[in-house]
Short mmCIF file of C-alpha atoms in Angstrom, two decimals:
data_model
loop_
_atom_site.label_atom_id
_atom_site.label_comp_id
_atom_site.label_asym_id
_atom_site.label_seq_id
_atom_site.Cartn_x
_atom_site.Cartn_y
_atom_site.Cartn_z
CA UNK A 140 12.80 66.62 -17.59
CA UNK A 141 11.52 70.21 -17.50
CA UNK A 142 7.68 71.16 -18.31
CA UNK A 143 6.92 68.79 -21.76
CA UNK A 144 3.14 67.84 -21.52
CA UNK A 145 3.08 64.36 -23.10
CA UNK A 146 -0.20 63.08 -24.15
CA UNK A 147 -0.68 58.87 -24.98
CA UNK A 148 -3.54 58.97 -27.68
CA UNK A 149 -4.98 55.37 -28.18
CA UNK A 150 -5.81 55.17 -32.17
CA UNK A 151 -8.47 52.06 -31.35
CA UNK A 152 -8.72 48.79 -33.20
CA UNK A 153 -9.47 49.89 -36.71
CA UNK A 154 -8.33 50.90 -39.82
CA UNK A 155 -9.00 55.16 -38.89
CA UNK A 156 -8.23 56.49 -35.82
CA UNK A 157 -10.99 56.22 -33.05
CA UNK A 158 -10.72 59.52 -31.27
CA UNK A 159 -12.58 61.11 -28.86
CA UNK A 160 -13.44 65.12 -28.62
CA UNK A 161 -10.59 65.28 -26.33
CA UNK A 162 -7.84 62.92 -28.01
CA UNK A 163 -9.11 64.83 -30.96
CA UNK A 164 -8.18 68.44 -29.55
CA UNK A 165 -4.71 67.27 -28.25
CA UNK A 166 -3.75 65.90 -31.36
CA UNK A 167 -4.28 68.62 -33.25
CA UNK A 168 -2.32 70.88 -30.43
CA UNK A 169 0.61 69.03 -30.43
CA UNK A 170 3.72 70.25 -31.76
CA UNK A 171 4.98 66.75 -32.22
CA UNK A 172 3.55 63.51 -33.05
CA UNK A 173 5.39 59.92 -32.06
CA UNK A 174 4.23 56.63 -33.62
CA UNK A 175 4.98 54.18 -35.72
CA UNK A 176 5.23 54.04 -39.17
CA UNK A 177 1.75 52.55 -39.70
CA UNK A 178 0.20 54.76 -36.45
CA UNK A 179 1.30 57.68 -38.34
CA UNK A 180 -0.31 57.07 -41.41
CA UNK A 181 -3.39 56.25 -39.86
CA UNK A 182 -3.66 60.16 -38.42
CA UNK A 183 -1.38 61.84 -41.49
CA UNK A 184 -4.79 63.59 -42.99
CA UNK A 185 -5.97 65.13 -39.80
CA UNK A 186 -2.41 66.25 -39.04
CA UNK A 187 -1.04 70.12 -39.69
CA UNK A 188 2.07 71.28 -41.72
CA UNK A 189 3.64 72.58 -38.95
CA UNK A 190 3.11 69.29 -36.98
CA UNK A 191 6.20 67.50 -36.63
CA UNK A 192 6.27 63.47 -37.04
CA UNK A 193 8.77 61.08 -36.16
CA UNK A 194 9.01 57.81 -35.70
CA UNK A 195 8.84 56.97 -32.40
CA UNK A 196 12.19 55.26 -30.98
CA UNK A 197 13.06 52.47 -28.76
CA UNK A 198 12.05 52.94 -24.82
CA UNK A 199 15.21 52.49 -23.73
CA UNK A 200 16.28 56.11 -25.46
CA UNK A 201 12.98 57.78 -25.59
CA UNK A 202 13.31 59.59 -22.49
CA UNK A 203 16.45 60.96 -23.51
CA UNK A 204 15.00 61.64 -27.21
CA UNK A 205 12.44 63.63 -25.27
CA UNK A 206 14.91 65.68 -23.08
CA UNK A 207 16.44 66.05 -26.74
CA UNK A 208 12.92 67.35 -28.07
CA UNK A 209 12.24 69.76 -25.00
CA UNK A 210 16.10 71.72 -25.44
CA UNK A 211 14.76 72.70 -29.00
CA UNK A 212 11.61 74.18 -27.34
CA UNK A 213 8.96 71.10 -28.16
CA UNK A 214 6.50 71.85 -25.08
CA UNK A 215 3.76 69.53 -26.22
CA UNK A 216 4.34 65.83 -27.25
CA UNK A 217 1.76 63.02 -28.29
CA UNK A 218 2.63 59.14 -28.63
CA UNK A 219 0.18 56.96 -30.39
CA UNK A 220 -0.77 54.14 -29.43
CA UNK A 221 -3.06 50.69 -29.78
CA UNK A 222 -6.06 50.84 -28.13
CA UNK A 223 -6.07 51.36 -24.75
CA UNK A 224 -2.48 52.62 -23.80
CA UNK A 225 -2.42 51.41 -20.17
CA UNK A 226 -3.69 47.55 -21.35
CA UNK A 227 -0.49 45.50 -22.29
CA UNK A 228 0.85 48.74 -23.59
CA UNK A 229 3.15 51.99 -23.50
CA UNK A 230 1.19 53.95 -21.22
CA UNK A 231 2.79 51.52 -18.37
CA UNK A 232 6.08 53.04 -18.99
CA UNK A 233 5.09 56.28 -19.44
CA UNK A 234 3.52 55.61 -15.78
CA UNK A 235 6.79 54.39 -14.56
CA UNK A 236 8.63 57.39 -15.86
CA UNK A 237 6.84 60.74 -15.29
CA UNK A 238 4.91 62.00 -12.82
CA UNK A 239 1.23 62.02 -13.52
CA UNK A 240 1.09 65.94 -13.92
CA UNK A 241 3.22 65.27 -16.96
CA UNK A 242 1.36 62.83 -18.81
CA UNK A 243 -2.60 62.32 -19.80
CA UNK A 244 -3.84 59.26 -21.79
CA UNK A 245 -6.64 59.18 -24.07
CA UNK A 246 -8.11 55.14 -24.55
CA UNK A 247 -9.86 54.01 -27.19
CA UNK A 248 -11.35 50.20 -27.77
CA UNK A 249 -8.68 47.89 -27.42
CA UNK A 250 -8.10 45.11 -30.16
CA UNK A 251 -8.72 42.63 -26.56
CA UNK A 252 -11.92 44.20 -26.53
CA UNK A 253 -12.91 43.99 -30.12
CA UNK A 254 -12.11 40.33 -30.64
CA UNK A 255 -14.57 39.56 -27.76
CA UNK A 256 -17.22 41.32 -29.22
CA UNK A 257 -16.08 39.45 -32.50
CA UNK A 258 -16.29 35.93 -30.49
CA UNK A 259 -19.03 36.98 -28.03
CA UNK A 260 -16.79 36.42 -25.43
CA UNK A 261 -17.53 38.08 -22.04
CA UNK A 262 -13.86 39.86 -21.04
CA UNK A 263 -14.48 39.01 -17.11
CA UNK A 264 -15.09 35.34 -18.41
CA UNK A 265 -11.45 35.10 -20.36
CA UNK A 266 -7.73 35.13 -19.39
CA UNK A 267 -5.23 37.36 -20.95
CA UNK A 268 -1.65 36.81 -22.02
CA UNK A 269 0.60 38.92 -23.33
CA UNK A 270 3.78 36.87 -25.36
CA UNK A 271 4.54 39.96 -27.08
CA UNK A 272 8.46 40.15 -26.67
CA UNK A 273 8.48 37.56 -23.84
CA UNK A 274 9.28 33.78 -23.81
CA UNK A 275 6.82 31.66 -25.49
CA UNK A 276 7.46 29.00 -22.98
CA UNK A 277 5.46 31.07 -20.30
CA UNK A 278 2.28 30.12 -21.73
CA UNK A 279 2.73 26.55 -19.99
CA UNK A 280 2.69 28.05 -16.33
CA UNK A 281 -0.76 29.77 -17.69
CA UNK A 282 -2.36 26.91 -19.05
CA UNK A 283 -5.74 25.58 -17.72
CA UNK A 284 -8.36 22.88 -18.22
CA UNK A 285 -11.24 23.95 -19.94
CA UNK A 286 -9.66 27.71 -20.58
CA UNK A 287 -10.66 30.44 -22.82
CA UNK A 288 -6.93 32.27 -23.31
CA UNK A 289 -6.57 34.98 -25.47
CA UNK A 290 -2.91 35.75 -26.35
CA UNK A 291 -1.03 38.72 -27.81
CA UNK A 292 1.44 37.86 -29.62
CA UNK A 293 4.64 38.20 -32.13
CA UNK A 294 6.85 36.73 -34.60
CA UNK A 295 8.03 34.44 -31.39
CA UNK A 296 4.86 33.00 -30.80
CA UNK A 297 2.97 32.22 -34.28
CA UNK A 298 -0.67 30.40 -34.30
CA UNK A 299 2.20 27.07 -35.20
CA UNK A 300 4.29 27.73 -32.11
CA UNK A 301 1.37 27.81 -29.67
CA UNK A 302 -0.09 25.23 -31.43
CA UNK A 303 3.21 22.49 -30.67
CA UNK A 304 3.39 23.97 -26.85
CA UNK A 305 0.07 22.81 -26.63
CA UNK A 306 0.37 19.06 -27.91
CA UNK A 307 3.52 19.14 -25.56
CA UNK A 308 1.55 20.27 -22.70
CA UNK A 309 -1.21 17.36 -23.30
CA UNK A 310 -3.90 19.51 -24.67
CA UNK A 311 -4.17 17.14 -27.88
CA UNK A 312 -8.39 18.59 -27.95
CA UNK A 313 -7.35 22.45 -27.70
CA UNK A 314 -8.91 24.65 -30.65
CA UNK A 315 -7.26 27.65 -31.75
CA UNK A 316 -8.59 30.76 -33.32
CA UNK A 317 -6.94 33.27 -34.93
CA UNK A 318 -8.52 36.92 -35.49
CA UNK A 319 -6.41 38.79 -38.12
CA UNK A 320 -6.50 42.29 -38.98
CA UNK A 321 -9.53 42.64 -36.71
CA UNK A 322 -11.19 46.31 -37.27
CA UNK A 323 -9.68 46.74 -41.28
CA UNK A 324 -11.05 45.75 -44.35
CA UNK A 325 -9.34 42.38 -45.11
CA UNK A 326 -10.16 41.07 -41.42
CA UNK A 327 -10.22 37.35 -41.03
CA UNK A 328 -11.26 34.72 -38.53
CA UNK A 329 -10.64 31.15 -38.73
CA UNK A 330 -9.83 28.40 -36.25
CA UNK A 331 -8.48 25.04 -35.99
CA UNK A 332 -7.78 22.05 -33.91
CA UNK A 333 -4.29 22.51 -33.05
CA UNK A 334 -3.74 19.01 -34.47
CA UNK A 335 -4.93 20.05 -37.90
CA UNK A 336 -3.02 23.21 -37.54
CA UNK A 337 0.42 21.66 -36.90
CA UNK A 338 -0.28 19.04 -39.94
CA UNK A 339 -1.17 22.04 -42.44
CA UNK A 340 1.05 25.05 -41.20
CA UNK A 341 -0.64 28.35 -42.35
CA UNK A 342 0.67 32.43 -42.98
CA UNK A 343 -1.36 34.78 -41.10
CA UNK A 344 -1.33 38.76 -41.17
CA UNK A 345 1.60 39.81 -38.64
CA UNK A 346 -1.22 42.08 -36.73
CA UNK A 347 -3.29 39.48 -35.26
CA UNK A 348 -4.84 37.91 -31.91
CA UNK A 349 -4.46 34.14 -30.95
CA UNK A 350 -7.75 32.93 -28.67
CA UNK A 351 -7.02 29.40 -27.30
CA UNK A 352 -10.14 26.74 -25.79
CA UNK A 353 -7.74 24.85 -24.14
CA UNK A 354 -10.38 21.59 -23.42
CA UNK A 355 -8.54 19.01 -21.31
CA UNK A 356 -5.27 17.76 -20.90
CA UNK A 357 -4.22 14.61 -20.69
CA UNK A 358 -1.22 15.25 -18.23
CA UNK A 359 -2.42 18.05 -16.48
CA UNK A 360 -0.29 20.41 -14.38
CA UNK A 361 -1.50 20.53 -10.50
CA UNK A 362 -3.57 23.45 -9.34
CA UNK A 363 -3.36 23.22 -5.62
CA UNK A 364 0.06 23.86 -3.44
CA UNK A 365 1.80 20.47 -2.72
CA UNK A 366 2.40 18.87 -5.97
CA UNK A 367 2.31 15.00 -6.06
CA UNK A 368 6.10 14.22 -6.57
CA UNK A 369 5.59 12.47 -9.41
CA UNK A 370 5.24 15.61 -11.27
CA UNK A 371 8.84 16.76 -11.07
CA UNK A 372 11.47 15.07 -13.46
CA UNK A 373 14.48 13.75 -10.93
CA UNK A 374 17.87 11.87 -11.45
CA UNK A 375 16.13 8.93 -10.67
CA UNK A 376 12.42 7.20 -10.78
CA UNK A 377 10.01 10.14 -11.71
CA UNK A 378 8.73 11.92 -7.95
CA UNK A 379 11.95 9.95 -6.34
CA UNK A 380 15.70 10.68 -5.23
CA UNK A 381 16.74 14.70 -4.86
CA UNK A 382 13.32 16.63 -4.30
CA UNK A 383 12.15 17.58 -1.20
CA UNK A 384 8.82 15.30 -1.15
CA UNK A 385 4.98 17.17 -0.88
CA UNK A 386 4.72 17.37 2.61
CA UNK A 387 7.12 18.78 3.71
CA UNK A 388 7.55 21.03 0.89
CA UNK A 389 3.97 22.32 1.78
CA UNK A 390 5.07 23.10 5.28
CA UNK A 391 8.50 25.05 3.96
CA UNK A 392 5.73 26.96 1.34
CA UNK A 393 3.43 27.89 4.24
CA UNK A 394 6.25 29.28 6.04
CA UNK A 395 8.40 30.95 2.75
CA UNK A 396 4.80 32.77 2.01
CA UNK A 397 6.27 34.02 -1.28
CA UNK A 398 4.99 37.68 -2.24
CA UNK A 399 5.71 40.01 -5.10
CA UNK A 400 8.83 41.42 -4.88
CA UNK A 401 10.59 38.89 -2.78
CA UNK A 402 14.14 37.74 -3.81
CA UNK A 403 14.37 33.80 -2.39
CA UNK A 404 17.20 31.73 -2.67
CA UNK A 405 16.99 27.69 -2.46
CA UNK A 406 20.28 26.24 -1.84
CA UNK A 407 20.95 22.68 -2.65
CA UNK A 408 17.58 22.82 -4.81
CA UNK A 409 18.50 19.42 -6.10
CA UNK A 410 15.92 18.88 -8.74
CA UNK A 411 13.83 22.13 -8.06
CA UNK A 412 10.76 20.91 -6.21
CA UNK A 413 10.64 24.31 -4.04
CA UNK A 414 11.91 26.61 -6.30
CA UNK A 415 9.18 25.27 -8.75
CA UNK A 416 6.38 25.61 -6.39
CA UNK A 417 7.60 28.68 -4.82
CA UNK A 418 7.79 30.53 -8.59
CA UNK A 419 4.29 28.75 -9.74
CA UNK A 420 2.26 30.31 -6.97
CA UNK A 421 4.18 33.83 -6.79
CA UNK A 422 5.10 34.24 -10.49
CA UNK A 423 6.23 38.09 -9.15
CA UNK A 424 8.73 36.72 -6.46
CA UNK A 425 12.71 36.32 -8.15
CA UNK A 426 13.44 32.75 -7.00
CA UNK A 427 17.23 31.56 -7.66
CA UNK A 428 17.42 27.61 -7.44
CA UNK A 429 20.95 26.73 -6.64
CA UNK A 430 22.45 23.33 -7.22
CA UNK A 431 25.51 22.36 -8.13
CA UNK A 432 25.31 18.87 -8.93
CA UNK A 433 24.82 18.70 -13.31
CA UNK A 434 22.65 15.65 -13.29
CA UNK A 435 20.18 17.76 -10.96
CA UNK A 436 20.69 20.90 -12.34
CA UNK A 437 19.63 19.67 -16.03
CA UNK A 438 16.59 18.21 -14.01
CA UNK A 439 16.11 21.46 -12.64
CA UNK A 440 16.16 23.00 -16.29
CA UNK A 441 13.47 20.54 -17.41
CA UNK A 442 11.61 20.84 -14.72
CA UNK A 443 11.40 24.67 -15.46
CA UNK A 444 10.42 24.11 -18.60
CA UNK A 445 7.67 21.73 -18.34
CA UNK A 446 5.85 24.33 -15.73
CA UNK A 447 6.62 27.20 -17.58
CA UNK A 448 8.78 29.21 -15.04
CA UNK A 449 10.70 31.01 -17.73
CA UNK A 450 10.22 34.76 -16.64
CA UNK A 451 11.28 35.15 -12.58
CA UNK A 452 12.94 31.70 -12.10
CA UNK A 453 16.33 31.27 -12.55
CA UNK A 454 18.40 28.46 -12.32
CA UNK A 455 21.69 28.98 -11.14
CA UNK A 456 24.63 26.21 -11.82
CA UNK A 457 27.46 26.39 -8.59
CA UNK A 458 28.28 25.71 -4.72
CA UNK A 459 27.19 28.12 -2.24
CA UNK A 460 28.33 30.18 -0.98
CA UNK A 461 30.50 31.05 -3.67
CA UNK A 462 28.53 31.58 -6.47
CA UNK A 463 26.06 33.50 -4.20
CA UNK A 464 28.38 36.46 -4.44
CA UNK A 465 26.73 37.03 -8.00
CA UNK A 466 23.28 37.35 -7.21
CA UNK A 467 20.72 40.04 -5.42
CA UNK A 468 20.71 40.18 -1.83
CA UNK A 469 17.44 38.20 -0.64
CA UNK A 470 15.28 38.36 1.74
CA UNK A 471 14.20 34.70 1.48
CA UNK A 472 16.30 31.48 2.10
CA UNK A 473 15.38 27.65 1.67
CA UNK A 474 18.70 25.08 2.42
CA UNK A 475 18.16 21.80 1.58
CA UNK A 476 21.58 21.29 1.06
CA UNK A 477 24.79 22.25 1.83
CA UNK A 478 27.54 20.01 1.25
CA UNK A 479 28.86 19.67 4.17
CA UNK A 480 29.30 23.84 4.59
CA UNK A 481 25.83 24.32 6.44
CA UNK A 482 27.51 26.48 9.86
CA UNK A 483 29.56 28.61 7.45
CA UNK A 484 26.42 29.39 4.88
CA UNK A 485 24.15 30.12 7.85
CA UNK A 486 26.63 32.76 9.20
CA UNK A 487 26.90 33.84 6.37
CA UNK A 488 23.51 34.44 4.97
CA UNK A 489 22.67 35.16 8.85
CA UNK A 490 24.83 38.80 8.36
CA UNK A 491 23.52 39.46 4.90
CA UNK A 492 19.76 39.21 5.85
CA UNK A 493 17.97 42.83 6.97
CA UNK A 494 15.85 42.65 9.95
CA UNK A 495 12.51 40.58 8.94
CA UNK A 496 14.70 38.07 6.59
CA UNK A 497 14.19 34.34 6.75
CA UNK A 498 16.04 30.98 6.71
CA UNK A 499 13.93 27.44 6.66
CA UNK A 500 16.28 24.83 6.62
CA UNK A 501 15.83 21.17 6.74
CA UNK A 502 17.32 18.79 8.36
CA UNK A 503 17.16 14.56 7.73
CA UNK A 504 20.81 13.99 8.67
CA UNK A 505 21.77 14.07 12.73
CA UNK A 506 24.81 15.84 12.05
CA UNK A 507 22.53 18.45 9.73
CA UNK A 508 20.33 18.85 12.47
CA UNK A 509 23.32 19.08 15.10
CA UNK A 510 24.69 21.99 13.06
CA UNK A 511 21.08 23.38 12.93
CA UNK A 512 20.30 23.35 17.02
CA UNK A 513 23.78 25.01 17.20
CA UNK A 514 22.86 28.10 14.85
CA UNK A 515 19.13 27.97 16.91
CA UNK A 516 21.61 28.34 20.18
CA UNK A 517 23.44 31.32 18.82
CA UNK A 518 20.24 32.78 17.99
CA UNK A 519 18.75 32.77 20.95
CA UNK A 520 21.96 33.76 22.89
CA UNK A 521 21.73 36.99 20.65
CA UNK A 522 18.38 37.61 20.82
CA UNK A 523 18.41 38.21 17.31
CA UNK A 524 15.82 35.65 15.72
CA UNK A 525 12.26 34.77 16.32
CA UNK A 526 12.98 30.92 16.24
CA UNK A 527 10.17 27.81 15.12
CA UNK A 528 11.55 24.22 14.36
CA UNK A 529 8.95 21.20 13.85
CA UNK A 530 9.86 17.52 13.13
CA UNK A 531 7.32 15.74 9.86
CA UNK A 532 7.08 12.44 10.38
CA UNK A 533 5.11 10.92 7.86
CA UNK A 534 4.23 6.93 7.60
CA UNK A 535 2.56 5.38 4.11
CA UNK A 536 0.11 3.04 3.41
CA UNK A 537 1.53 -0.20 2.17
CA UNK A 538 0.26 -3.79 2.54
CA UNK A 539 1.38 -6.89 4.01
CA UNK A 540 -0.19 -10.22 3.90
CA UNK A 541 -3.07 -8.43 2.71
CA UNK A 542 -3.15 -6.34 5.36
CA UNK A 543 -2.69 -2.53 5.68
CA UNK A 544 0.08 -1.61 7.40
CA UNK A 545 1.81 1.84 7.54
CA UNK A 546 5.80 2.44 6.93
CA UNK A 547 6.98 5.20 8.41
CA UNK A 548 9.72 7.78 6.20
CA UNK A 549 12.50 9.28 7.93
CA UNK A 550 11.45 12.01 9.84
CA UNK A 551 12.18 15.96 8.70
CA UNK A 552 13.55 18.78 10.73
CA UNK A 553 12.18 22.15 9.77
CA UNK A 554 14.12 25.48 10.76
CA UNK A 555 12.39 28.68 10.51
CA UNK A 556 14.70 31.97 11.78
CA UNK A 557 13.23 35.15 11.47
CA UNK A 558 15.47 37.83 11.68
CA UNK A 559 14.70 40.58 14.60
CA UNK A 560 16.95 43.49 15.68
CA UNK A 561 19.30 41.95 18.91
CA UNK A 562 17.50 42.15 22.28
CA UNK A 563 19.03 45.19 24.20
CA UNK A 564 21.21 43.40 27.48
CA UNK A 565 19.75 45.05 30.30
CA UNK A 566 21.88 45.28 33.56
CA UNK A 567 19.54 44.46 36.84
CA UNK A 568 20.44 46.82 39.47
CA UNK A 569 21.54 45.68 43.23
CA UNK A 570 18.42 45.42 45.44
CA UNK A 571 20.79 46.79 48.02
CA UNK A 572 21.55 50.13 45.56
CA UNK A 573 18.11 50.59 45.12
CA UNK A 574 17.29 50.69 49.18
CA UNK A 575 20.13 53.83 49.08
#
C-alpha cells in the first residue's frame, strides 16, 4: 500500500471516548473513521460532516478495503478501538501488517485495567486470558491452584460455560465474578460460587469481563516436567500400557527442548504422553501426535482435552509415513513407534530435516534398537549427524516378605541425531609427494 497514515485510537473503558490531546487532534484530521457500530457512536458528536464513517470490516479484507480507500484519494485513516489497541487487540495486526512509519496508536485505559481498579487487584499480581474467538477448552491448560484469572471473553465462553469447565477441572471451591458494562452507567458486579452459578444460570450484558479465584482443585493438573503417568488416560489401567512412562519421557523433553516456533512430530504417540508434555510446556511450538491405532488415538483426544491443548496440538489419525505427506515440514521428531517401518521413516525424515533438525527415538525392542545402531552407523559414515544414545534403566520399589526389594523395568534406548552439514572427505597426500 502507497502513503495512507493509519492511526489506532483507543476509545478507553467508558461510556465517552477517553482521548488524549493527541488522539484528540488525529481524530479530528482524519478523513475517515473505522469502528464499529457502537465505537462510532461513541465519537459521532465530536466528528465533522465531511468525515467519512464506515463500519469497519473483517481483518481478513481490511487491508484490501484500505488499498480500496487509498485509490479514491483517502490519505488519512483512523480505526477505533477498546482500550489499549496493542493489549488483546487490533493494534497486533496492524503491527503485523504495516510498517511502523505507517501506523501510530493512541492507548487509552483498558477495560483489564479498569476492572482491577474495580476489584483492587494489582495487574502484576493476576493472569490474563483472552477466549475471545478461541476455544473455551484452553482455559484448562491455564488453570492454577489458588489463581486470580481474569478472562476476556464471548458468546463461546459465558460466566455458565467457564463455570462447568471448572467443576470438570476439580475446582468445585472456585468463585467467579463477573464485571458488566464496567465504565457506563448500568455497570454491574456480582459473583458467585461456580456451584451456585451452574444451579441458577444467569443473563449478563454481552460486554463484560469474567475474573476467576480458582481456590484448589481436587485433581490438580501437574506443574513440573515429568508428569506422574497416572495422569494420562490410556487403553488400559490409568498411567499403564501405550505411554512412554515419566522418566524417560523427561529425558526425550530435555533433549526435544521445545521453543516457539518449532514444528515437532511424535510418531507412534500411542496415547500422547510426549506430545502432551511437549505442547503443555511450549504452548507456541506446533506439535502433531501421530498414531494410528483408534483405541489410542481417542485416548490421545481425551487426553488433549483434559490438559487443555486445544490451540497448537493436533492430533493426527494415520501410519507414517504416509499421512506425513500432509503436514508442515518439522524440525523436531520423537518415534516411539513405527510399526515395523522404523529404517524406511528414518531415511526418510533423515532427507527432509534442514541442517540443525532432530530425531530422538526410542528403542525397548532388540530388533528396534538393531535398526537404530544401523541408522547411528550411516550417520557417522556420512559425517552428517552429531550422534548421543543413552540406555534408562530404571528399577521400583516393591516389597517382599516385608522386605524392600527393587524390580527392575526393561531398560530404554534413547537416540538423539542432530543434523550437521556432511564432513568434507579429505584426501591425505603421499608423504613421498610431499618430499618432491
Amino acid at each position: 500500500m502507497q502513503e495512507i497514515k493509519i492511526s489506532i485510537i483507543g476509545l478507553g473503558a467508558c461510556e465517552a471516548a477517553q482521548l488524549s490531546d493527541g488522539a484528540m487532534s488525529t481524530l479530528l484530521g482524519a478523513e475517515m473513521i473505522l469502528g464499529s457500530k457502537r465505537q462510532l457512536k461513541v465519537v459521532s458528536h465530536l466528528l465533522k460532516e465531511h468525515q467519512i464513517t464506515p463500519l469497519l470490516p473483517k481483518l481478513d479484507v481490511l487491508e484490501t478495503v484500505l488499498q480500496q480507500y487509498y485509490n479514491q484519494g483517502v490519505r488519512s485513516v483512523v480505526v477505533l478501538a477498546s482500550g489499549d489497541p496493542l493489549y488483546y487487540g487490533i493494534g497486533s495486526w496492524f503491527s503485523r501488517t504495516f510498517t511502523p512509519e505507517k501506523i501510530a496508536f493512541y492507548p487509552a485505559v483498558s477495560s483489564v485495567q479498569e476492572v482491577c481498579h474495580r476489584l483492587g487487584l494489582s495487574l502484576q499480581n493476576i493472569d490474563v486470558l483472552s477466549l475471545h474467538g478461541r476455544p473455551v477448552g484452553k482455559l484448562r491448560s491455564k488453570l492454577r491452584d489458588q489463581q486470580t484469572l481474569l478472562i476476556l471473553t464471548d458468546a463461546q465462553s459465558t460466566p455458565q460455560i467457564l463455570a462447568n469447565e471448572l467443576i470438570e477441572a476439580g475446582f468445585y471451591e472456585a468463585k467467579i465474578t463477573v464485571c458488566e458494562a464496567i465504565g457506563y452507567r448500568y455497570e454491574q458486579i456480582s459473583s458467585y460460587p461456580v456451584k451456585a452459578l451452574l444451579r441458577n444460570p444467569k443473563s449478563f450484558d454481552p460486554l463484560h469481563i469474567t475474573v476467576i479465584d480458582s481456590g484448589c482443585s481436587v485433581k490438580p493438573l501437574p506443574q513440573f516436567p515429568g508428569f506422574a503417568n497416572h495422569h494420562f488416560i490410556t487403553d488400559g489401567e490409568a498411567g499403564r500400557n501405550m505411554i512412554t512412562k515419566a522418566e524417560v519421557r523427561l529425558k526425550v523433553l530435555s533433549l526435544l527442548e521445545p521453543r516457539a516456533g518449532d514444528i515437532i512430530y511424535d510418531i507412534g504417540a500411542g496415547c500422547g504422553s510426549v506430545s502432551i508434555e511437549l505442547n503443555y510446556w511450549c504452548a507456541e511450538a506446533k506439535v502433531f501426535a501421530i498414531e494410528k491405532n483408534q483405541q489410542r488415538y481417542d485416548c490421545l483426544k481425551q487426553n488433549q482435552k483434559k490438559f487443555g491443548l486445544v490451540t497448537n496440538l493436533h492430533a493426527v489419525h494415520g501410519s507414517a509415513p504416509g499421512i506425513l505427506a500432509k503436514l508442515p515440514v518439522p524440525n523436531k521428531i520423537f518415534i516411539g513407534g513405527s510399526d515395523g517401518m522404523l529404517p524406511q521413516l528414518l531415511e526418510r525424515l533423515w532427507s527432509q530435516l534442514a541442517v540443525g533438525g532432530q530425531i530422538v527415538a526410542t528403542a525397548v525392542l532388540e530388533n528396534t534398537k538393531h535398526d537404530l545402531i544401523g541408522f547411528l552407523n550411516t550417520r557417522n559414515v556420512r559425517g552428517d549427524a552429531k550422534v548421543m544414545t543413552q540406555q534408562i534403566a530404571i528399577s521400583h520399589g516393591d516389597t517382599l516378605g516385608g522386605q524392600l526389594v527393587y524390580r527392575q523395568a526393561l531398560p530404554v534406548s534413547i537416540f538423539n541425531f542432530v543434523k550437521r552439514s556432511e564432513e568434507p572427505v579429505i584426501k591425505l597426500r603421499d608423504p613421498q609427494e610431499v618430499d618432491k
